[in-house]
PDB file of C-alpha atoms in Angstrom:
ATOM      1  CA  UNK A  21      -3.820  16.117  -4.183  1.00 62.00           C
ATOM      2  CA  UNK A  22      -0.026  17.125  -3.966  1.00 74.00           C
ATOM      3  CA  UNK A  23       3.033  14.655  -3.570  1.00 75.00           C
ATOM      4  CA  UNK A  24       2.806  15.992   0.454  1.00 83.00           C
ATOM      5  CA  UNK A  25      -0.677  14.126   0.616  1.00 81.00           C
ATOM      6  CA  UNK A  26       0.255  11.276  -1.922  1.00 76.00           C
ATOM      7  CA  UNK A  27       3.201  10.397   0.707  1.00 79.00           C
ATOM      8  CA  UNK A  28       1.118  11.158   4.119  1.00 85.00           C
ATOM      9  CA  UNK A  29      -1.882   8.832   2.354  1.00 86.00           C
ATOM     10  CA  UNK A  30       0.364   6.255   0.996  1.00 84.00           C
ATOM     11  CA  UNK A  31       2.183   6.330   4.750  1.00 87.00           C
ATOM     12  CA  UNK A  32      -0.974   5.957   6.785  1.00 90.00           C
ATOM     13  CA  UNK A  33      -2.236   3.523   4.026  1.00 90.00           C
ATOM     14  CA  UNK A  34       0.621   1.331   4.410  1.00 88.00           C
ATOM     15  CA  UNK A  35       0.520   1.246   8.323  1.00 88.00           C
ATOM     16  CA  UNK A  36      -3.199   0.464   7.986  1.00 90.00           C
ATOM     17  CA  UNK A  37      -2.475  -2.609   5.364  1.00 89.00           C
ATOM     18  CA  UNK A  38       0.385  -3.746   8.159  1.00 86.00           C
ATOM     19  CA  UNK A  39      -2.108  -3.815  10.847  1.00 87.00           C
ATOM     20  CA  UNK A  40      -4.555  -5.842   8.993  1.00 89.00           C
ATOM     21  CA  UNK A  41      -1.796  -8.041   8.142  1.00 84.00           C
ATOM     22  CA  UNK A  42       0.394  -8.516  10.846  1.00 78.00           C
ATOM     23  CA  UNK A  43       3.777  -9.841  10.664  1.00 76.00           C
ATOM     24  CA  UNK A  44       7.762  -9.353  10.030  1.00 74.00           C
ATOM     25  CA  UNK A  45       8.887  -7.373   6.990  1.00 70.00           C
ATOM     26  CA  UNK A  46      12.167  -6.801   6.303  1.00 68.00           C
ATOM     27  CA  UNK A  47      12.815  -2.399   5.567  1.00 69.00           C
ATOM     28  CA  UNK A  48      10.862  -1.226   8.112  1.00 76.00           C
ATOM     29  CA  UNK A  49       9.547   2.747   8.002  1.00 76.00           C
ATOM     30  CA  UNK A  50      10.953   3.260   4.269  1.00 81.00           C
ATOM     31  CA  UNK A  51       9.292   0.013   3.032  1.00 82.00           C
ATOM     32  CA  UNK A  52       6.078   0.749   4.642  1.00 80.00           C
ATOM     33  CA  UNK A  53       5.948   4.032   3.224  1.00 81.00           C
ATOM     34  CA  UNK A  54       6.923   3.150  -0.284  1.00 86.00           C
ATOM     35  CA  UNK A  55       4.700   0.175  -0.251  1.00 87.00           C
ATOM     36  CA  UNK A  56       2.021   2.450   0.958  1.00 86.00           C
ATOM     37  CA  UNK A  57       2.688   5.129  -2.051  1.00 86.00           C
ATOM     38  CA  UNK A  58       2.618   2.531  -4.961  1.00 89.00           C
ATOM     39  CA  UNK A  59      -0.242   0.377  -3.258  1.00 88.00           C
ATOM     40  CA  UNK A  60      -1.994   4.008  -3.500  1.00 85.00           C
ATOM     41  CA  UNK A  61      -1.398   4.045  -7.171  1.00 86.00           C
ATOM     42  CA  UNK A  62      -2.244   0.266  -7.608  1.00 86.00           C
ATOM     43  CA  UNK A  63      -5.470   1.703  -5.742  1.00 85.00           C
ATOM     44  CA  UNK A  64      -5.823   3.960  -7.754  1.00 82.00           C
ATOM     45  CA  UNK A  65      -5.425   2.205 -11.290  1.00 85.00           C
ATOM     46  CA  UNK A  66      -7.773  -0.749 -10.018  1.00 85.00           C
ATOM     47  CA  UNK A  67     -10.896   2.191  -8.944  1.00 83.00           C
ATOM     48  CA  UNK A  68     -10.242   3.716 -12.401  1.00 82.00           C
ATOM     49  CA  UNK A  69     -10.601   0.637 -14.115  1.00 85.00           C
ATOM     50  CA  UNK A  70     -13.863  -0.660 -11.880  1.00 84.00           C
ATOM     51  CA  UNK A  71     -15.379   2.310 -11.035  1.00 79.00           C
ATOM     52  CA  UNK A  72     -14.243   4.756 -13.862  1.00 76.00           C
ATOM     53  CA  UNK A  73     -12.264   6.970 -11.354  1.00 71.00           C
ATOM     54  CA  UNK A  74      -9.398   6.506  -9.200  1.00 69.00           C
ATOM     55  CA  UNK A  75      -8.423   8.178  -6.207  1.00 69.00           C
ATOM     56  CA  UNK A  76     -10.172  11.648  -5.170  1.00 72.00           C
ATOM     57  CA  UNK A  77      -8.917  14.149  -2.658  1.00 78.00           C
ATOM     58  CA  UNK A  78      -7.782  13.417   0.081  1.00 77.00           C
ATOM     59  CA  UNK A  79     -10.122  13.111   2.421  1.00 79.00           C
ATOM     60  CA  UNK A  80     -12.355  10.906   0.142  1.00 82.00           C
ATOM     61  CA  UNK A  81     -13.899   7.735   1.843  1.00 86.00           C
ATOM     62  CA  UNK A  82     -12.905   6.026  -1.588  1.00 84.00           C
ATOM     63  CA  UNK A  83      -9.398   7.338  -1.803  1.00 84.00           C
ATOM     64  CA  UNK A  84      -8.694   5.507   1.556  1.00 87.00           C
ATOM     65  CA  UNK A  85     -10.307   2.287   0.767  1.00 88.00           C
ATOM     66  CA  UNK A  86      -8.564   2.097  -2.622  1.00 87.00           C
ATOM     67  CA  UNK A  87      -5.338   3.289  -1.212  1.00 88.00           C
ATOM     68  CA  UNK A  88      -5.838   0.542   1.555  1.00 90.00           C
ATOM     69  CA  UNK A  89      -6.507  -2.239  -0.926  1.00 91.00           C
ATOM     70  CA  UNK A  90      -3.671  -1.248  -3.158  1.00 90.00           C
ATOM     71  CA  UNK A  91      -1.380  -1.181  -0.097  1.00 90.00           C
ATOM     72  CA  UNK A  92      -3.002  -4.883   1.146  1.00 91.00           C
ATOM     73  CA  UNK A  93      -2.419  -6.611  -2.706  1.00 91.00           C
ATOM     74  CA  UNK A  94       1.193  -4.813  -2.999  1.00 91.00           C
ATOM     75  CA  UNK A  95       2.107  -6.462   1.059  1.00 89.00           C
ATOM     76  CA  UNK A  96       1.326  -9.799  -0.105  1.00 89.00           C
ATOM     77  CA  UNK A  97       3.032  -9.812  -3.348  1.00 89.00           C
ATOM     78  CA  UNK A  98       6.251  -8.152  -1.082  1.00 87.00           C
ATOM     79  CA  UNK A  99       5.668 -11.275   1.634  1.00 84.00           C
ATOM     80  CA  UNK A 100       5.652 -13.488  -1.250  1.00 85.00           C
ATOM     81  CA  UNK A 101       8.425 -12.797  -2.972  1.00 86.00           C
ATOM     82  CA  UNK A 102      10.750 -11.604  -0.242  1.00 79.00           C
ATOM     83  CA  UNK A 103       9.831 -14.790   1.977  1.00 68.00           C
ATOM     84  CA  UNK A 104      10.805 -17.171  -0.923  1.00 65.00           C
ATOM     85  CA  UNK A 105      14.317 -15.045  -0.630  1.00 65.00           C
ATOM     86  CA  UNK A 106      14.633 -15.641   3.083  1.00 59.00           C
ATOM     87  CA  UNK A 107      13.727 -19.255   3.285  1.00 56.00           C
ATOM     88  CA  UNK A 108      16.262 -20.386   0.662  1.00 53.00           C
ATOM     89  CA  UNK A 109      19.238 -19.058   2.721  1.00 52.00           C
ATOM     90  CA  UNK A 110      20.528 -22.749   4.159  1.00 49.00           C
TER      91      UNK A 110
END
């Protein structure tokens, strides 16, 4: 897959892991994009270390769904830490 389908996967991943889990992040398009390129990755690594491969082509049922789930795990950890930033500000 080239770095044109890396970003369009890692875009559409990361809008799919914001619908599932609704709410206010700070960054906006950029954010969700990056998050949805390195939650691709994270997909990736955690398929190649369960299943013994990571993502496929691009139009791979299991690309998706580990692109998804890497998006999902990398959203939380961002809501995490970036909500403990904007809470403290008294």
């Amino acid at each position: 897959m080239g770095i044109i389908g890396w970003v369009v996967l890692g875009l559409l991943a990361g809008l799919i892991a914001k619908a599932v889990m609704p709410g206010k992040d700070p960054g906006g398009f950029i954010v969700t994009a990056v998050i949805g390129v390195v939650g691709a990755l994270i997909g990736g690594f955690i398929g190649n270390a369960i299943f013994g491969g990571g993502l496929q082509d691009f139009f791979s049922i299991r690309t998706w769904l580990l692109a998804i789930l890497g998006s999902l795990i990398l959203l939380a950890i961002y809501r995490v830490t970036i909500g403990k930033k904007t809470h403290h500000h008294a």
